Amino acid sequence: MYNRFLKWLRNSTKLEKAIVITIIVLAGVAAIFFIETGEETYPPPAPTVTPEPAPVQTPTVITSKIQKIGHLGNGNSFDMVEANGYLYAGQGTEVRVYDTSSESKIAQLDWKDYVFRINTEYLVRALYIDSGYLYIANTKRLVILDISSPSSPVMVSYIEPLTSKSAQLRDVEIKGNYAFLSAPGAGVLVVDISDKKNPVLAAKLKLGGYNRPRRLTTSDNYLYVAMESDNRLDIIDITDPVNPSIRGSWSADSGNSSLSGVAVEGKYAYVAEYHKGVHVVDISDPENPIGVTKLMGINANDIKILDNYAYVSVRYQGFDIIDISNPPDIKIIGKGTGIKGYIEGIFPTSRYTFVAAESKGLVIYDTSDVKEPGLMVTIPVVGGADSVALKDNYLYIGAHNDGVWVVDVSNPAEPREVAFINSGGRNEGVEIQGNYLFAASDWGGLNTIDITDPENPELVVNRYGDNIDGNALPDGDYLYTSIYYPTKSLGVISMSDPKKLVYVSKSAYNTSKSRFAKYGQDYLLAAVAGGSRGLHIFDISEKTNPVPVSVFDSGVAYKDVAISGNTAFALTGSSIVTLDISNAANPVLLNKIDYSGAWSGRSVDIYNNIAYAAGGPTGDIRVFDITDPSNIKLIDTFDLPENAEDIRYSDGKLFVAAGKAGAYILSVPIAD
């Protein structure tokens, strides 16, 4: 540049040279005057603020989008079936196969004892076995497996028959060369399965009212459909399966409650009214079904018939066995008990009864004596992934019910469970400090787990203290909790010895349903969704005495917050906000993006000026460039089969809790 200036100067006119020399001289005089007098220029420069250190990065240009690396699909169980000594159980998005060929094998079953598993990608809702094939209805697909070799089924094909993104498959029934599927909002779907490798949607039938079919069964040339919300049993003529037609309907006349299951024996249909009881309906004339009797006071869900008995799954109990040898006078003769949770599908055999207990797992009873069912074994499942934490090559999943799971992710494409800590409660937040994991377990209090040996973890503190929700954030020798019972407050626990926890402070601040983040050494941010809603900032320079400094958006529920430098990135409702918190007493809104009706955030993590947010129901994972917090930019999204509940970044990967669909390992967007 200097040589070009000299060249220009040589070729310039005398007037141009004179102007340039004058400018240089005046600039020099002004500089000397400022140095000697110390007078400031106008306007004066802004005071210098030393920010919290934050990574510096230029605006991101994405060259590769989020990709799925691995998926542990183990989750809630809604249905199971048994054939030839093997149990096929839906567990989240997976189907796992267990050897149940003898009493001794059943008695020893645990979560690690499956002989085969297959991931169907979406939440499994119903199973049906027919002629050597297993038919799986997950929320989006009908999947067909060849189970001629029970310990190693083979995927044959699948079809996605739904055109509406909001509709989901709920049940499957097979008759001849056709599969009948229920789909609330869409009706009954008929799939031609004569060619197992190429199933084809053959017909759709929209039903009346809310059009929400639940469970199905067939008898002769009729399909019987239990309807949700309408409290109605529809009888469909399937003599010509590709042209199904409604022949008759029966209503329990109980308002807008739901029928959840139906089974047929002879000229009677036995219908489960959700949460209420069982009805007997005479279906000898399909066009004019007539209610015969009912047995109420049963928290009923599913119903199956074997011989002269109806087996009814009963929530918060197990199941009832009802003698139906005299249909007008049915009566309970046996009860399966011992399950304190939701009970879904039931499958009786001549010796055993298998129960899908949703988040509580798979339960097997000996029902050789129908009057005295005996609980044999419970197989735990990851009953909903609510929260995640990561250390080294192990992922820790806080389950919706009962405890914490440890997953080996050294091969992220093939995550596998290696341990389960049955600590109880609902584990809404798991955090790690050193060799200890702290689980905020709702009614299960605070649980401390020694993870020095991840594959042999030790529960060292169980159900300590009050009921807490949100997350429990460790901070050196102290830990912050969100107490909601018996008194809503911000709790501080001394844990200088993690095996001996002591509450040292329970403030009067109603911060229930809070998730916490540290800002520097002296401030704690609480995103409060219950109680005193808003984004709260506390001075914790004295750890045992948090002092409120400010509240942003008082009265508005905030779900989570993460910090980058002097910027807070927070989630509230369908919105994302960034705040300047350099003055903790006066946080300032920098930017706000709203996704009303499309997405609601639940969790956020930040790394290197990129914010990773989890939520749903669409674009469940959302990635933002926050290099300029006043102008944050959405740079990528990723859809999951269920809402994303929690998210953590580690070593170039995202670890996501996806509720009933288990846990995902995702790549992060790659920047140019």
CSV table of C-alpha atoms in Angstrom, one decimal, residues 82-240:
chain,number,residue,atom,x,y,z
A,82,GLU,CA,-45.7,-64.9,23.6
A,83,ALA,CA,-45.3,-67.8,21.3
A,84,ASN,CA,-43.4,-71.1,21.5
A,85,GLY,CA,-41.6,-70.3,24.7
A,86,TYR,CA,-40.5,-66.8,23.7
A,87,LEU,CA,-41.8,-63.4,24.9
A,88,TYR,CA,-41.8,-60.5,22.4
A,89,ALA,CA,-42.0,-57.2,24.3
A,90,GLY,CA,-42.3,-53.7,23.1
A,91,GLN,CA,-39.8,-51.5,25.0
A,92,GLY,CA,-39.8,-47.9,23.7
A,93,THR,CA,-38.9,-48.1,20.0
A,94,GLU,CA,-37.5,-51.6,20.4
A,95,VAL,CA,-38.8,-55.1,20.5
A,96,ARG,CA,-36.8,-57.4,22.8
A,97,VAL,CA,-37.1,-61.2,22.9
A,98,TYR,CA,-36.8,-63.2,26.1
A,99,ASP,CA,-36.6,-67.0,26.6
A,100,THR,CA,-39.6,-67.9,28.7
A,101,SER,CA,-39.6,-71.6,27.9
A,102,SER,CA,-39.4,-72.8,31.5
A,103,GLU,CA,-40.3,-71.6,35.0
A,104,SER,CA,-36.7,-71.6,36.0
A,105,LYS,CA,-35.7,-69.3,33.1
A,106,ILE,CA,-38.5,-66.9,33.8
A,107,ALA,CA,-37.6,-66.7,37.5
A,108,GLN,CA,-34.0,-65.5,36.6
A,109,LEU,CA,-34.9,-63.0,33.9
A,110,ASP,CA,-33.6,-59.5,34.3
A,111,TRP,CA,-33.2,-56.5,31.9
A,112,LYS,CA,-30.0,-57.7,30.4
A,113,ASP,CA,-31.3,-61.2,29.6
A,114,TYR,CA,-32.9,-60.6,26.2
A,115,VAL,CA,-31.8,-62.9,23.4
A,116,PHE,CA,-32.5,-60.4,20.6
A,117,ARG,CA,-33.5,-56.8,20.1
A,118,ILE,CA,-34.5,-54.8,17.1
A,119,ASN,CA,-35.1,-51.0,16.9
A,120,THR,CA,-38.2,-50.1,14.9
A,121,GLU,CA,-37.4,-46.3,15.1
A,122,TYR,CA,-40.8,-45.3,16.5
A,123,LEU,CA,-42.6,-46.0,19.8
A,124,VAL,CA,-44.0,-49.6,19.8
A,125,ARG,CA,-47.7,-49.6,20.7
A,126,ALA,CA,-49.0,-53.1,19.8
A,127,LEU,CA,-47.9,-56.6,18.7
A,128,TYR,CA,-49.6,-59.5,17.0
A,129,ILE,CA,-48.3,-63.0,16.1
A,130,ASP,CA,-49.7,-64.9,13.1
A,131,SER,CA,-48.3,-67.9,11.2
A,132,GLY,CA,-44.6,-67.3,12.0
A,133,TYR,CA,-44.7,-63.5,11.6
A,134,LEU,CA,-44.6,-60.8,14.2
A,135,TYR,CA,-46.6,-57.7,13.3
A,136,ILE,CA,-45.5,-54.5,15.1
A,137,ALA,CA,-47.6,-51.4,15.2
A,138,ASN,CA,-45.5,-48.5,16.2
A,139,THR,CA,-46.7,-44.9,16.1
A,140,LYS,CA,-45.9,-44.5,12.4
A,141,ARG,CA,-45.2,-48.0,10.9
A,142,LEU,CA,-46.5,-51.5,10.5
A,143,VAL,CA,-43.4,-53.6,10.8
A,144,ILE,CA,-43.3,-57.3,9.8
A,145,LEU,CA,-40.7,-59.7,11.3
A,146,ASP,CA,-40.1,-63.3,10.3
A,147,ILE,CA,-39.9,-65.1,13.7
A,148,SER,CA,-39.4,-68.7,12.3
A,149,SER,CA,-36.2,-68.5,14.3
A,150,PRO,CA,-37.4,-66.9,17.5
A,151,SER,CA,-34.1,-66.0,19.0
A,152,SER,CA,-33.0,-64.2,15.8
A,153,PRO,CA,-36.0,-62.6,14.0
A,154,VAL,CA,-35.5,-61.1,10.6
A,155,MET,CA,-37.0,-57.8,9.4
A,156,VAL,CA,-39.1,-58.5,6.3
A,157,SER,CA,-40.6,-55.1,5.5
A,158,TYR,CA,-42.5,-52.1,6.9
A,159,ILE,CA,-45.1,-49.7,5.6
A,160,GLU,CA,-45.9,-46.1,6.8
A,161,PRO,CA,-49.6,-45.9,6.0
A,162,LEU,CA,-50.5,-42.6,7.7
A,163,THR,CA,-50.6,-39.4,5.7
A,164,SER,CA,-51.3,-37.2,8.7
A,165,LYS,CA,-48.3,-36.3,10.8
A,166,SER,CA,-50.5,-35.9,13.9
A,167,ALA,CA,-52.1,-39.3,13.7
A,168,GLN,CA,-50.5,-42.4,15.3
A,169,LEU,CA,-51.0,-46.1,15.1
A,170,ARG,CA,-52.3,-47.7,18.3
A,171,ASP,CA,-53.2,-51.3,17.6
A,172,VAL,CA,-52.9,-54.1,15.0
A,173,GLU,CA,-55.1,-57.1,14.3
A,174,ILE,CA,-54.5,-59.8,11.7
A,175,LYS,CA,-57.1,-61.8,9.7
A,176,GLY,CA,-56.1,-63.7,6.7
A,177,ASN,CA,-54.1,-61.6,4.3
A,178,TYR,CA,-55.0,-58.3,5.9
A,179,ALA,CA,-53.7,-56.3,8.8
A,180,PHE,CA,-56.2,-53.9,10.5
A,181,LEU,CA,-54.8,-50.9,12.2
A,182,SER,CA,-56.3,-48.4,14.5
A,183,ALA,CA,-55.2,-44.7,14.3
A,184,PRO,CA,-57.0,-42.1,16.4
A,185,GLY,CA,-57.8,-39.2,14.1
A,186,ALA,CA,-57.4,-41.3,11.0
A,187,GLY,CA,-59.8,-44.2,11.6
A,188,VAL,CA,-59.2,-47.8,10.7
A,189,LEU,CA,-56.6,-48.7,8.1
A,190,VAL,CA,-56.5,-51.9,6.1
A,191,VAL,CA,-53.2,-53.2,4.8
A,192,ASP,CA,-52.8,-56.0,2.3
A,193,ILE,CA,-50.1,-58.3,3.6
A,194,SER,CA,-50.4,-61.2,1.2
A,195,ASP,CA,-46.9,-60.3,0.0
A,196,LYS,CA,-45.0,-59.9,3.3
A,197,LYS,CA,-42.2,-58.1,1.5
A,198,ASN,CA,-44.5,-55.6,0.0
A,199,PRO,CA,-47.4,-54.6,2.2
A,200,VAL,CA,-49.9,-52.2,0.6
A,201,LEU,CA,-52.5,-49.9,2.0
A,202,ALA,CA,-55.8,-51.2,0.7
A,203,ALA,CA,-58.5,-49.2,2.5
A,204,LYS,CA,-59.3,-46.5,5.0
A,205,LEU,CA,-62.5,-46.2,7.1
A,206,LYS,CA,-63.3,-43.0,8.9
A,207,LEU,CA,-65.5,-43.6,12.0
A,208,GLY,CA,-68.0,-41.3,13.6
A,209,GLY,CA,-67.6,-38.8,16.4
A,210,TYR,CA,-64.0,-38.0,17.4
A,211,ASN,CA,-62.9,-40.9,15.1
A,212,ARG,CA,-60.5,-42.2,17.7
A,213,PRO,CA,-60.3,-46.0,17.5
A,214,ARG,CA,-58.2,-47.7,20.2
A,215,ARG,CA,-57.9,-51.5,20.5
A,216,LEU,CA,-59.3,-54.0,18.0
A,217,THR,CA,-60.3,-57.6,17.7
A,218,THR,CA,-61.8,-59.8,15.0
A,219,SER,CA,-64.4,-62.6,15.1
A,220,ASP,CA,-65.8,-64.3,12.0
A,221,ASN,CA,-66.2,-61.5,9.4
A,222,TYR,CA,-66.4,-58.6,11.8
A,223,LEU,CA,-63.9,-56.2,13.3
A,224,TYR,CA,-64.8,-54.9,16.7
A,225,VAL,CA,-63.4,-51.4,17.6
A,226,ALA,CA,-63.2,-49.8,21.0
A,227,MET,CA,-63.5,-46.1,20.6
A,228,GLU,CA,-61.8,-43.4,22.7
A,229,SER,CA,-63.7,-40.3,23.8
A,230,ASP,CA,-67.0,-41.4,22.2
A,231,ASN,CA,-67.4,-44.3,24.6
A,232,ARG,CA,-68.6,-46.4,21.7
A,233,LEU,CA,-68.1,-49.9,20.3
A,234,ASP,CA,-68.2,-50.0,16.5
A,235,ILE,CA,-68.8,-53.3,14.6
A,236,ILE,CA,-67.3,-53.3,11.1
A,237,ASP,CA,-68.2,-55.8,8.4
A,238,ILE,CA,-64.9,-57.0,6.8
A,239,THR,CA,-66.3,-59.7,4.6
A,240,ASP,CA,-64.7,-57.7,1.8
